[in-house]
Coordinates of C-alpha atoms in Angstrom, one line a residue:
X1 CA 235.8 53.3 148.2
X2 CA 237.7 56.0 149.9
X3 CA 236.1 57.3 153.1
X4 CA 236.2 60.9 154.1
X5 CA 238.4 61.8 157.0
X6 CA 236.8 62.4 160.3
X7 CA 237.6 66.1 160.3
X8 CA 235.9 66.6 156.9
X9 CA 232.5 65.2 157.9
X10 CA 229.5 67.9 158.0
X11 CA 231.1 70.5 155.7
X12 CA 228.3 70.1 153.2
X13 CA 225.8 70.7 155.9
X14 CA 227.5 73.9 157.0
X15 CA 227.7 75.1 153.4
X16 CA 224.1 74.3 152.7
X17 CA 223.1 76.1 155.9
X18 CA 225.0 79.2 155.1
X19 CA 223.5 79.2 151.6
X20 CA 220.1 78.9 153.0
X21 CA 220.7 82.0 155.1
X22 CA 221.9 83.8 152.0
X23 CA 218.9 82.6 150.1
X24 CA 216.6 83.7 152.7
X25 CA 218.2 87.1 152.7
X26 CA 218.0 87.5 149.0
X27 CA 214.3 86.3 149.2
X28 CA 213.7 88.8 152.0
X29 CA 215.3 91.6 149.9
X30 CA 213.3 90.7 146.9
X31 CA 210.1 90.8 149.0
X32 CA 211.2 94.1 150.6
X33 CA 212.0 95.7 147.2
X34 CA 208.8 94.3 145.5
X35 CA 206.5 95.3 148.2
X36 CA 208.2 98.8 148.5
X37 CA 207.8 99.2 144.7
X38 CA 204.1 98.2 144.8
X39 CA 203.4 100.5 147.7
X40 CA 205.3 103.3 146.0
X41 CA 203.1 103.0 142.9
X42 CA 200.0 102.7 145.0
X43 CA 201.1 105.8 147.0
X44 CA 201.6 107.8 143.9
X45 CA 198.2 106.9 142.5
X46 CA 196.6 108.0 145.7
X47 CA 198.6 111.2 145.9
X48 CA 197.7 112.1 142.3
X49 CA 194.0 111.3 142.9
X50 CA 193.9 113.3 146.1
X51 CA 195.6 116.4 144.7
X52 CA 193.4 116.5 141.6
X53 CA 190.2 116.0 143.8
X54 CA 191.2 118.9 146.1
X55 CA 191.9 121.2 143.1
X56 CA 188.8 120.2 141.2
X57 CA 186.6 120.8 144.3
X58 CA 188.1 124.3 144.6
X59 CA 187.6 124.9 140.9
X60 CA 183.9 124.0 141.2
X61 CA 183.4 126.1 144.3
X62 CA 184.7 129.5 142.8
X63 CA 182.1 132.2 143.3
X64 CA 180.8 133.1 139.8
X65 CA 180.1 136.7 141.1
X66 CA 183.8 137.3 141.3
X67 CA 185.2 138.9 138.2
X68 CA 188.9 139.1 139.2
X69 CA 189.6 135.4 138.4
X70 CA 191.1 134.9 141.9
X71 CA 190.3 132.2 144.6
X72 CA 189.4 133.4 148.1
X73 CA 190.9 131.3 150.8
X74 CA 188.3 130.0 153.3
X75 CA 185.1 130.8 151.4
X76 CA 186.0 129.0 148.2
X77 CA 189.3 127.1 148.9
X78 CA 191.2 126.0 151.8
X79 CA 194.7 127.4 152.2
X80 CA 197.1 125.8 154.6
X81 CA 200.7 124.7 155.3
X82 CA 201.4 121.0 155.5
X83 CA 199.0 119.4 157.8
X84 CA 197.5 115.8 158.2
X85 CA 194.1 114.9 156.9
X86 CA 191.6 115.0 159.8
X87 CA 190.2 111.8 161.4
X88 CA 187.3 111.4 161.0
X89 CA 186.5 113.5 158.0
X90 CA 183.4 115.9 158.3
X91 CA 180.1 115.1 156.8
X92 CA 180.3 118.3 154.7
X93 CA 184.0 118.1 153.6
X94 CA 185.9 121.2 152.3
X95 CA 188.0 120.8 149.1
X96 CA 191.0 119.5 151.1
X97 CA 189.0 117.0 152.8
X98 CA 187.6 115.8 149.5
X99 CA 191.1 115.2 148.5
X100 CA 191.6 113.2 151.7
X101 CA 188.5 111.0 150.8
X102 CA 190.0 110.3 147.4
X103 CA 193.3 109.2 149.1
X104 CA 191.2 106.9 151.3
X105 CA 189.4 105.4 148.3
X106 CA 192.9 104.6 146.9
X107 CA 194.0 102.8 150.0
X108 CA 195.6 105.5 152.1
X109 CA 194.1 107.3 155.2
X110 CA 195.0 108.8 158.6
X111 CA 194.1 106.6 161.5
X112 CA 195.1 106.7 165.1
X113 CA 198.0 104.1 165.6
X114 CA 198.0 103.4 161.8
X115 CA 201.1 103.1 159.6
X116 CA 199.7 105.5 157.0
X117 CA 199.8 109.2 156.8
X118 CA 198.2 111.6 154.3
X119 CA 199.0 115.4 154.5
X120 CA 198.0 118.4 152.4
X121 CA 199.4 121.9 151.7
X122 CA 197.4 124.3 149.6
X123 CA 197.3 128.0 148.7
X124 CA 196.7 130.7 146.2
X125 CA 200.3 131.9 145.7
X126 CA 201.1 132.2 142.0
X127 CA 203.9 129.6 142.1
X128 CA 203.5 126.5 144.3
X129 CA 206.6 125.7 146.4
X130 CA 206.9 122.3 144.8
X131 CA 206.6 123.6 141.2
X132 CA 208.0 127.2 141.3
X133 CA 208.1 127.4 137.5
X134 CA 204.3 127.0 137.0
X135 CA 201.8 129.9 137.4
X136 CA 198.5 128.8 139.2
X137 CA 195.5 130.5 140.6
X138 CA 195.2 127.8 143.2
X139 CA 197.2 124.7 144.1
X140 CA 197.0 121.7 146.4
X141 CA 199.9 119.3 147.2
X142 CA 199.1 115.9 148.6
X143 CA 201.7 113.7 150.3
X144 CA 201.1 110.0 151.3
X145 CA 203.3 107.7 153.2
X146 CA 203.2 104.2 154.6
X147 CA 205.5 102.3 157.0
X148 CA 206.3 98.9 155.4
X149 CA 207.5 96.0 157.5
X150 CA 211.0 94.7 156.5
X151 CA 212.3 91.3 156.2
X152 CA 215.9 91.7 155.0
X153 CA 216.5 95.0 156.6
X154 CA 215.1 93.8 159.9
X155 CA 218.4 91.9 160.3
X156 CA 220.1 95.2 160.6
X157 CA 217.5 96.4 163.0
X158 CA 215.3 98.4 160.6
X159 CA 211.9 97.0 161.4
X160 CA 210.0 99.4 159.2
X161 CA 210.8 101.3 155.9
X162 CA 208.9 104.3 154.6
X163 CA 207.3 104.4 151.0
X164 CA 206.0 107.9 150.1
X165 CA 204.8 109.9 147.2
X166 CA 203.8 113.5 146.4
X167 CA 201.6 115.2 143.8
X168 CA 200.6 118.8 143.2
X169 CA 197.5 119.8 141.2
X170 CA 196.8 123.3 140.2
X171 CA 194.1 125.5 138.6
X172 CA 195.9 127.0 135.6
X173 CA 195.3 128.6 132.1
X174 CA 196.0 126.4 129.2
X175 CA 195.9 127.3 125.5
X176 CA 193.1 125.5 123.7
X177 CA 193.8 123.0 120.9
X178 CA 193.0 123.7 117.2
X179 CA 192.7 126.5 114.8
X180 CA 189.3 125.3 113.6
X181 CA 187.0 124.1 116.4
X182 CA 183.6 123.1 115.2
X183 CA 181.1 122.2 118.0
X184 CA 177.8 121.0 116.4
X185 CA 176.9 117.5 117.3
X186 CA 175.1 114.9 115.1
X187 CA 171.6 116.1 116.0
X188 CA 172.3 119.8 115.8
X189 CA 170.6 121.2 112.7
X190 CA 171.4 124.7 111.2
X191 CA 170.2 126.3 108.0
X192 CA 173.5 126.3 106.0
X193 CA 172.2 125.0 102.8
X194 CA 170.8 126.9 99.8
X195 CA 167.5 128.4 100.7
X196 CA 168.0 128.0 104.4
X197 CA 167.6 124.2 104.3
X198 CA 168.6 122.6 107.6
X199 CA 171.6 120.4 107.6
X200 CA 172.2 118.2 110.7
X201 CA 175.5 117.2 112.1
X202 CA 177.8 118.3 109.4
X203 CA 180.6 120.3 111.0
X204 CA 182.7 121.1 108.0
X205 CA 181.1 121.5 104.5
X206 CA 183.5 122.4 101.8
X207 CA 181.8 123.2 98.5
X208 CA 184.4 125.6 97.1
X209 CA 184.8 125.0 93.3
X210 CA 188.5 124.4 93.4
X211 CA 189.5 121.6 91.0
X212 CA 193.1 122.5 90.9
X213 CA 193.9 120.6 94.1
X214 CA 194.8 123.7 95.9
X215 CA 194.0 124.2 99.6
X216 CA 190.5 125.1 100.0
X217 CA 190.8 125.1 103.9
X218 CA 194.1 125.1 105.7
X219 CA 194.1 125.1 109.5
X220 CA 197.7 125.4 110.7
X221 CA 196.8 124.6 114.3
X222 CA 194.6 121.6 113.5
X223 CA 190.9 120.8 113.1
X224 CA 188.4 119.4 115.7
X225 CA 185.0 118.0 114.6
X226 CA 182.4 117.2 117.3
X227 CA 179.9 115.4 115.2
X228 CA 179.8 111.5 115.2
X229 CA 178.2 111.2 111.7
X230 CA 179.8 108.7 109.4
X231 CA 177.3 108.3 106.5
X232 CA 175.8 105.2 108.2
X233 CA 174.5 106.5 111.5
X234 CA 172.7 109.6 110.1
X235 CA 169.1 109.3 111.6
X236 CA 167.9 111.8 109.0
X237 CA 168.6 109.3 106.2
X238 CA 170.7 111.8 104.3
X239 CA 173.9 109.9 104.8
X240 CA 175.9 112.9 105.9
X241 CA 179.4 113.0 107.5
X242 CA 181.0 115.1 110.2
X243 CA 183.3 116.5 107.4
X244 CA 182.5 116.7 103.7
X245 CA 184.9 118.0 101.1
X246 CA 182.9 118.2 97.8
X247 CA 184.7 120.9 96.0
X248 CA 187.8 119.2 94.4
X249 CA 190.3 121.1 96.6
X250 CA 192.2 120.0 99.6
X251 CA 191.6 120.3 103.4
X252 CA 195.0 120.5 105.0
X253 CA 195.8 120.4 108.7
X254 CA 198.5 118.8 110.9
X255 CA 195.7 116.8 112.5
X256 CA 191.9 116.4 112.3
X257 CA 190.4 114.8 115.4
X258 CA 186.8 113.6 115.2
X259 CA 184.6 112.6 118.1
X260 CA 183.4 109.0 118.3
X261 CA 182.7 107.3 115.1
X262 CA 182.6 110.5 113.1
X263 CA 184.2 110.4 109.7
X264 CA 184.7 112.5 106.5
X265 CA 183.6 112.0 102.9
X266 CA 185.5 113.2 99.8
X267 CA 184.0 113.7 96.3
X268 CA 185.8 113.7 93.0
X269 CA 189.5 114.9 93.3
X270 CA 188.9 116.2 96.8
X271 CA 191.6 115.4 99.4
X272 CA 192.1 115.7 103.1
X273 CA 195.7 116.0 104.5
X274 CA 196.6 114.6 107.1
X275 CA 194.1 111.7 107.2
X276 CA 191.6 112.4 109.9
X277 CA 191.5 110.2 113.0
X278 CA 188.3 109.4 115.0
X279 CA 187.3 107.3 117.9
X280 CA 188.0 110.0 120.5
X281 CA 185.8 110.1 123.6
X282 CA 183.7 113.0 124.5
X283 CA 186.6 114.9 126.1
X284 CA 186.9 118.6 126.8
X285 CA 188.1 119.9 123.5
X286 CA 184.9 118.7 121.8
X287 CA 183.0 121.0 124.0
X288 CA 182.6 124.8 124.0
X289 CA 186.0 126.2 125.2
X290 CA 184.2 129.2 126.6
X291 CA 182.0 127.1 128.8
X292 CA 181.8 128.4 132.4
X293 CA 183.1 131.8 131.5
X294 CA 179.7 133.4 130.9
X295 CA 179.9 136.0 128.2
X296 CA 181.9 139.2 127.9
X297 CA 180.5 141.7 130.2
X298 CA 178.4 144.6 128.9
X299 CA 179.8 148.1 129.8
X300 CA 179.9 148.6 133.5
X301 CA 179.3 152.3 133.4
X302 CA 176.2 154.0 132.0
X303 CA 176.8 155.4 128.5
X304 CA 175.4 158.6 127.1
X305 CA 172.6 158.5 124.7
X306 CA 173.5 159.4 121.1
X307 CA 170.4 159.6 118.9
X308 CA 171.4 159.8 115.4
X309 CA 168.9 162.1 113.8
X310 CA 168.2 160.8 110.2
X311 CA 170.1 157.7 110.9
X312 CA 173.4 158.8 109.1
X313 CA 176.8 158.8 110.8
X314 CA 178.5 161.3 108.4
X315 CA 182.3 161.4 108.3
X316 CA 184.6 164.0 106.8
X317 CA 186.1 164.0 103.4
X318 CA 189.6 164.4 104.8
X319 CA 191.4 161.2 105.6
X320 CA 193.8 163.0 107.9
X321 CA 191.0 164.6 109.9
X322 CA 188.2 162.0 110.4
X323 CA 185.0 162.8 112.2
X324 CA 185.3 161.5 115.8
X325 CA 182.5 159.7 117.6
X326 CA 182.8 159.1 121.3
X327 CA 181.6 156.2 123.3
X328 CA 177.9 155.9 123.8
X329 CA 174.6 154.3 123.0
X330 CA 173.9 154.9 119.4
X331 CA 170.5 154.5 117.7
X332 CA 168.7 156.0 114.7
X333 CA 166.0 158.6 115.4
X334 CA 163.7 161.2 114.0
X335 CA 162.2 164.3 115.5
X336 CA 158.4 164.2 115.9
X337 CA 156.7 167.3 117.4
X338 CA 160.0 168.3 118.9
X339 CA 160.7 165.0 120.6
X340 CA 163.4 162.4 119.7
X341 CA 161.7 159.2 118.5
X342 CA 163.8 156.1 117.8
X343 CA 163.3 154.4 114.5
X344 CA 165.1 151.1 115.0
X345 CA 166.6 151.4 111.5
X346 CA 170.2 150.7 110.7
X347 CA 172.5 153.6 110.9
X348 CA 174.5 154.4 107.7
X349 CA 178.2 155.2 107.6
X350 CA 179.9 157.5 105.1
X351 CA 183.2 159.3 104.7
X352 CA 186.1 159.2 107.1
X353 CA 184.9 158.2 110.7
X354 CA 186.8 157.3 113.9
X355 CA 185.2 155.7 116.9
X356 CA 187.6 157.1 119.5
X357 CA 188.3 155.5 122.9
X358 CA 188.1 157.1 126.2
X359 CA 191.1 158.8 127.8
X360 CA 192.0 155.4 129.4
X361 CA 192.6 153.9 126.1
X362 CA 189.4 151.8 125.9
X363 CA 185.9 152.7 124.8
X364 CA 182.4 151.3 124.9
X365 CA 180.1 151.6 122.0
X366 CA 176.6 150.2 121.6
X367 CA 174.7 150.2 118.4
X368 CA 171.0 149.6 118.3
X369 CA 169.5 148.8 114.8
X370 CA 172.8 147.8 113.2
X371 CA 175.4 149.6 111.0
X372 CA 175.8 149.6 107.2
X373 CA 177.9 151.6 104.8
X374 CA 176.2 154.4 102.8
X375 CA 178.6 154.8 99.9
X376 CA 181.8 153.6 98.3
X377 CA 185.0 154.7 99.9
X378 CA 183.8 154.8 103.5
X379 CA 186.7 154.4 105.9
X380 CA 186.0 153.7 109.5
X381 CA 188.7 153.5 112.3
X382 CA 188.0 151.6 115.5
X383 CA 190.0 152.5 118.5
X384 CA 190.5 149.8 121.2
X385 CA 187.1 149.0 122.7
X386 CA 184.0 147.0 123.2
X387 CA 181.6 147.3 120.2
X388 CA 178.1 145.8 120.8
X389 CA 175.6 145.4 118.0
X390 CA 172.4 145.1 120.0
X391 CA 169.8 143.9 117.5
X392 CA 168.4 144.8 114.1
X393 CA 165.0 144.8 112.5
X394 CA 164.0 141.7 110.7
X395 CA 163.4 141.9 106.9
X396 CA 160.5 139.6 107.1
X397 CA 158.7 137.0 109.4
X398 CA 161.6 134.5 108.9
X399 CA 164.2 136.7 107.4
X400 CA 166.7 138.4 109.8
X401 CA 168.3 141.7 109.2
X402 CA 172.2 142.2 108.9
X403 CA 173.6 143.6 112.2
X404 CA 176.8 144.8 110.5
X405 CA 176.3 145.2 106.9
X406 CA 179.8 145.6 105.5
X407 CA 179.7 145.4 101.7
X408 CA 182.2 146.3 99.0
X409 CA 184.4 149.4 98.9
X410 CA 184.5 150.0 102.7
X411 CA 187.5 149.9 104.9
X412 CA 187.4 148.9 108.6
X413 CA 190.8 149.5 110.4
X414 CA 192.1 149.7 113.9
X415 CA 195.4 151.3 113.0
X416 CA 197.2 148.1 114.0
X417 CA 199.8 146.4 111.7
X418 CA 198.6 144.0 109.0
X419 CA 201.6 141.6 109.5
X420 CA 201.4 141.0 113.2
X421 CA 198.9 138.8 115.2
X422 CA 198.3 141.6 117.8
X423 CA 197.9 145.3 117.5
X424 CA 200.9 147.0 119.2
X425 CA 200.7 148.5 122.6
X426 CA 196.8 148.7 122.9
X427 CA 194.0 146.7 124.2
X428 CA 192.5 145.6 120.8
X429 CA 188.8 145.3 120.3
X430 CA 185.9 143.0 120.6
X431 CA 182.8 143.0 118.4
X432 CA 179.8 141.5 120.1
X433 CA 176.7 140.6 118.0
X434 CA 173.6 140.3 120.1
X435 CA 170.1 141.8 120.7
X436 CA 168.9 144.3 123.4
X437 CA 168.4 141.3 125.9
X438 CA 172.2 140.6 126.1
X439 CA 173.6 139.5 129.4
X440 CA 177.2 138.7 130.4
X441 CA 179.7 138.7 133.1
X442 CA 180.9 135.6 135.1
X443 CA 177.5 135.3 136.7
X444 CA 175.7 135.7 133.4
X445 CA 173.3 138.2 134.8
X446 CA 174.9 141.5 134.0
X447 CA 172.4 143.1 131.6
X448 CA 172.9 145.6 128.9
X449 CA 171.8 149.1 130.1
X450 CA 169.2 150.3 127.6
X451 CA 169.1 154.1 127.0
X452 CA 165.9 155.7 128.4
X453 CA 164.6 157.1 125.1
X454 CA 164.9 153.7 123.4
X455 CA 163.6 151.7 126.4
X456 CA 160.4 153.8 126.4
X457 CA 159.9 153.2 122.6
X458 CA 157.9 150.4 121.0
X459 CA 160.7 149.8 118.5
X460 CA 162.9 148.2 121.1
X461 CA 160.8 145.0 120.8
X462 CA 161.4 145.0 117.1
X463 CA 165.1 144.6 117.5
X464 CA 166.2 140.9 117.0
X465 CA 169.3 138.9 116.4
X466 CA 170.7 139.4 112.9
X467 CA 173.3 137.9 110.7
X468 CA 176.6 139.6 110.6
X469 CA 179.7 139.6 108.5
X470 CA 182.7 141.2 107.0
X471 CA 183.2 141.7 103.3
X472 CA 185.9 143.5 101.2
X473 CA 185.9 144.2 97.5
X474 CA 188.5 143.6 94.9
X475 CA 190.0 147.0 95.3
X476 CA 193.5 146.6 96.8
X477 CA 192.9 149.9 98.9
X478 CA 189.8 148.4 100.5
X479 CA 190.4 146.2 103.5
X480 CA 189.4 145.0 107.0
X481 CA 192.1 145.0 109.5
X482 CA 191.0 144.3 113.1
X483 CA 192.8 142.9 116.1
X484 CA 191.4 140.9 119.1
X485 CA 191.8 141.7 122.7
X486 CA 195.3 142.0 124.1
X487 CA 195.4 140.5 127.6
X488 CA 198.8 142.1 128.3
X489 CA 197.4 145.7 127.8
X490 CA 197.1 147.7 131.0
X491 CA 194.0 149.5 129.5
X492 CA 192.0 146.2 128.9
X493 CA 189.3 146.0 131.5
X494 CA 189.9 143.1 133.9
X495 CA 186.5 141.5 133.1
X496 CA 187.5 141.0 129.5
X497 CA 191.0 139.4 130.1
X498 CA 189.7 135.8 130.1
X499 CA 188.3 136.4 126.6
X500 CA 191.5 137.6 125.0
X501 CA 192.3 137.4 122.0
X502 CA 188.7 137.2 121.0
X503 CA 187.8 139.7 118.2
X504 CA 184.4 138.6 117.3
X505 CA 181.7 137.2 119.7
X506 CA 178.3 135.9 118.8
X507 CA 175.7 135.8 121.6
X508 CA 175.2 132.3 123.0
X509 CA 171.5 133.0 122.9
X510 CA 171.6 133.3 119.1
X511 CA 171.8 129.5 118.7
X512 CA 169.5 126.7 118.0
X513 CA 170.9 125.1 121.3
X514 CA 170.1 126.6 124.7
X515 CA 172.8 127.8 126.8
X516 CA 173.0 128.5 130.6
X517 CA 173.8 131.9 131.9
X518 CA 177.3 130.7 132.7
X519 CA 177.9 129.4 129.2
X520 CA 177.2 125.7 129.7
X521 CA 174.9 123.6 127.4
X522 CA 171.4 123.6 129.0
X523 CA 170.0 120.2 129.6
X524 CA 167.2 121.1 131.8
X525 CA 164.7 119.5 129.3
X526 CA 165.9 116.1 130.7
X527 CA 167.9 114.5 128.0
X528 CA 169.7 111.4 129.1
X529 CA 172.9 112.6 127.5
X530 CA 173.9 115.8 129.5
X531 CA 175.8 117.1 126.4
X532 CA 172.7 116.7 124.1
X533 CA 171.3 120.1 125.0
X534 CA 167.8 121.5 124.8
X535 CA 166.4 123.4 121.9
X536 CA 166.4 127.2 122.1
X537 CA 162.7 127.8 121.7
X538 CA 163.1 131.6 122.2
X539 CA 165.1 132.0 119.0
X540 CA 163.0 134.0 116.4
X541 CA 164.6 132.3 113.4
X542 CA 167.5 129.9 112.9
X543 CA 168.7 132.0 109.9
X544 CA 170.1 134.6 112.3
X545 CA 172.7 132.1 113.6
X546 CA 174.9 132.7 110.5
X547 CA 178.0 134.8 110.5
X548 CA 179.7 135.3 107.1
X549 CA 183.1 136.3 105.8
X550 CA 184.0 137.3 102.3
X551 CA 187.2 135.4 101.8
X552 CA 189.7 138.0 100.3
X553 CA 193.3 138.7 100.7
X554 CA 192.3 142.1 102.0
X555 CA 190.4 140.6 105.0
X556 CA 192.7 140.6 108.0
X557 CA 191.1 139.6 111.4
X558 CA 193.6 138.7 113.9
X559 CA 192.6 136.6 117.0
X560 CA 189.7 134.4 117.9
X561 CA 186.2 134.5 116.2
X562 CA 183.6 132.8 118.5
X563 CA 180.2 131.4 117.7
X564 CA 178.2 129.1 120.1
X565 CA 177.3 125.6 119.3
X566 CA 174.1 125.6 117.3
X567 CA 175.3 128.4 114.9
X568 CA 177.3 128.4 111.7
X569 CA 179.8 130.5 109.7
X570 CA 180.0 130.7 105.9
X571 CA 183.1 131.6 104.0
X572 CA 182.0 133.0 100.6
X573 CA 184.2 132.7 97.5
X574 CA 186.4 135.3 95.9
X575 CA 190.2 135.3 96.5
X576 CA 191.8 133.9 99.5
X577 CA 191.8 134.6 103.3
X578 CA 195.1 134.1 105.1
X579 CA 195.4 135.5 108.6
X580 CA 196.2 134.3 112.2
X581 CA 192.7 133.4 113.2
X582 CA 191.3 130.7 115.5
X583 CA 187.7 130.0 114.5
X584 CA 185.2 128.5 117.0
X585 CA 181.9 127.9 115.5
X586 CA 179.0 125.4 115.4
X587 CA 179.7 124.5 111.8
X588 CA 181.7 126.0 108.9
X589 CA 180.5 126.1 105.2
X590 CA 183.1 127.1 102.5
X591 CA 181.6 127.8 99.1
X592 CA 182.1 129.7 95.9
X593 CA 185.7 130.1 95.0
X594 CA 186.8 130.6 98.6
X595 CA 190.1 129.4 100.0
X596 CA 191.1 130.0 103.6
X597 CA 194.2 129.7 105.6
X598 CA 193.9 129.9 109.4
X599 CA 197.4 130.7 110.7
X600 CA 198.2 129.9 114.3
X601 CA 197.9 132.9 116.5
X602 CA 200.8 134.1 118.7
X603 CA 198.7 134.7 121.9
X604 CA 196.1 131.9 121.8
X605 CA 192.8 131.7 123.7
X606 CA 193.2 130.2 127.2
X607 CA 190.7 128.0 129.1
X608 CA 190.8 127.6 132.9
X609 CA 191.4 124.0 133.9
X610 CA 192.7 121.7 136.6
X611 CA 195.8 119.7 135.9
X612 CA 198.5 117.7 137.6
X613 CA 201.6 119.9 137.5
X614 CA 203.8 117.6 139.6

């Protein structure tokens, strides 16, 4: 055996030793990179949670008395340049300190002599410095960092490395999802069956007699159903579903999202395209998108009394020269012994009439007792404004009156185009269906100002919630053409901008479910489920919760029609409805020969929310 030369002995030892150094370096590098990656992910999670918590706390603290939708630095939210979280954090933390607490719960905090740091910047500038392309009402940016001991880099003298992350959360406006948003839950019962029979938990009931397979309901922006009924879990024993298509036609939407185990049922040749999907948690878009906004404010200024003697609003016979009615409080009245005495009856409309806005381009009109048309051929023009229908006499003990009784051969127009989703260059209009006890505003406490003559009359107590609706006849010259609020119009009052593009609003008090003044579901009765809601025991009759539309090609309502949860809308047969409309209701019943297409609207309804924007 050949022996190695004396000079070659120990080479393997040297090579192994060098290899061990290299392996240790590679191992150190792997540990450095792995630990850095882990810390980076942890830092990002902490930054995200901290920024969201700070913005959420500011969102919750906004003063509901403010109608300008702004946030006040100091009293409602902390505004500051980049600064470290305090140590220790106060017992009554402000919104930024709440964010600091969330960072600590995710493993990052400021401590004297520590290797971690958490800083915050926050403000009310429209565009955060870190995300200049996003518009916000308030923003908070959290930065977290940690020094990490180094193994591999320490050879080069770098004892510590830095791992950091940044996140920005903002209070923003976001368009709400869906063209058809139905809010009733499995235990919400409304009288949407023949004879006023209560139906519980059915959000969409299609009974339209359409055996041709055509679209009975088409919602271009999607459908949301909040009920969890699936035929098996109906505690009433009726075996109902969240959605039921019984008419032989098609329900068509790019998506149908159903809360929880809710499902749909089909009868005969009925179809539902695309297939609905369920199993969604009780997330925000199954709740009232108007929650927290209160209701649209009543007029801020006192309006003149306009007693309508004999109850008739008479128009001219000349289409080019309609009779003009100015903003005011309108009510039917008679003369008794020389005094004006309100009757509480509905006021009739006839001829060519124009409700004209103020010189600033927006008018306020309040109608007590309701409106109805007197004769065929009535043509009413609505200038931009707020039109409040403040109650109507009941027809019987359990039979509501009709707040806005629009029957055949009557035209309602606002002068806007019928091929555009928004009237051009004006503020649009909003129709509010309520009673004399209406309150609104962000605080929910701004009351309707009752005219003195009516306030001192016994008939005021006779005015209750009524059903309301829009109906056009088969005459091609008869139509309804109304456009919702335009948030971009300079003449639109600031207190109504959050409600654009709403065109129809039903009072949240006209519901079988009780609402709070700020528009949340009232659970003060102590239900274990905070979203279950309390029964509205103050409601005179559940039949008043209905809003109806006569489906017709001549019916054009552009914008958002809103009903609270615990109410329902009915679409009555005859022709087809096809307009840019976003319908928010408790439930929807489609019957007769109706077919409806809800096109997506160009300027959708926004909801205020908190979101991570970086």
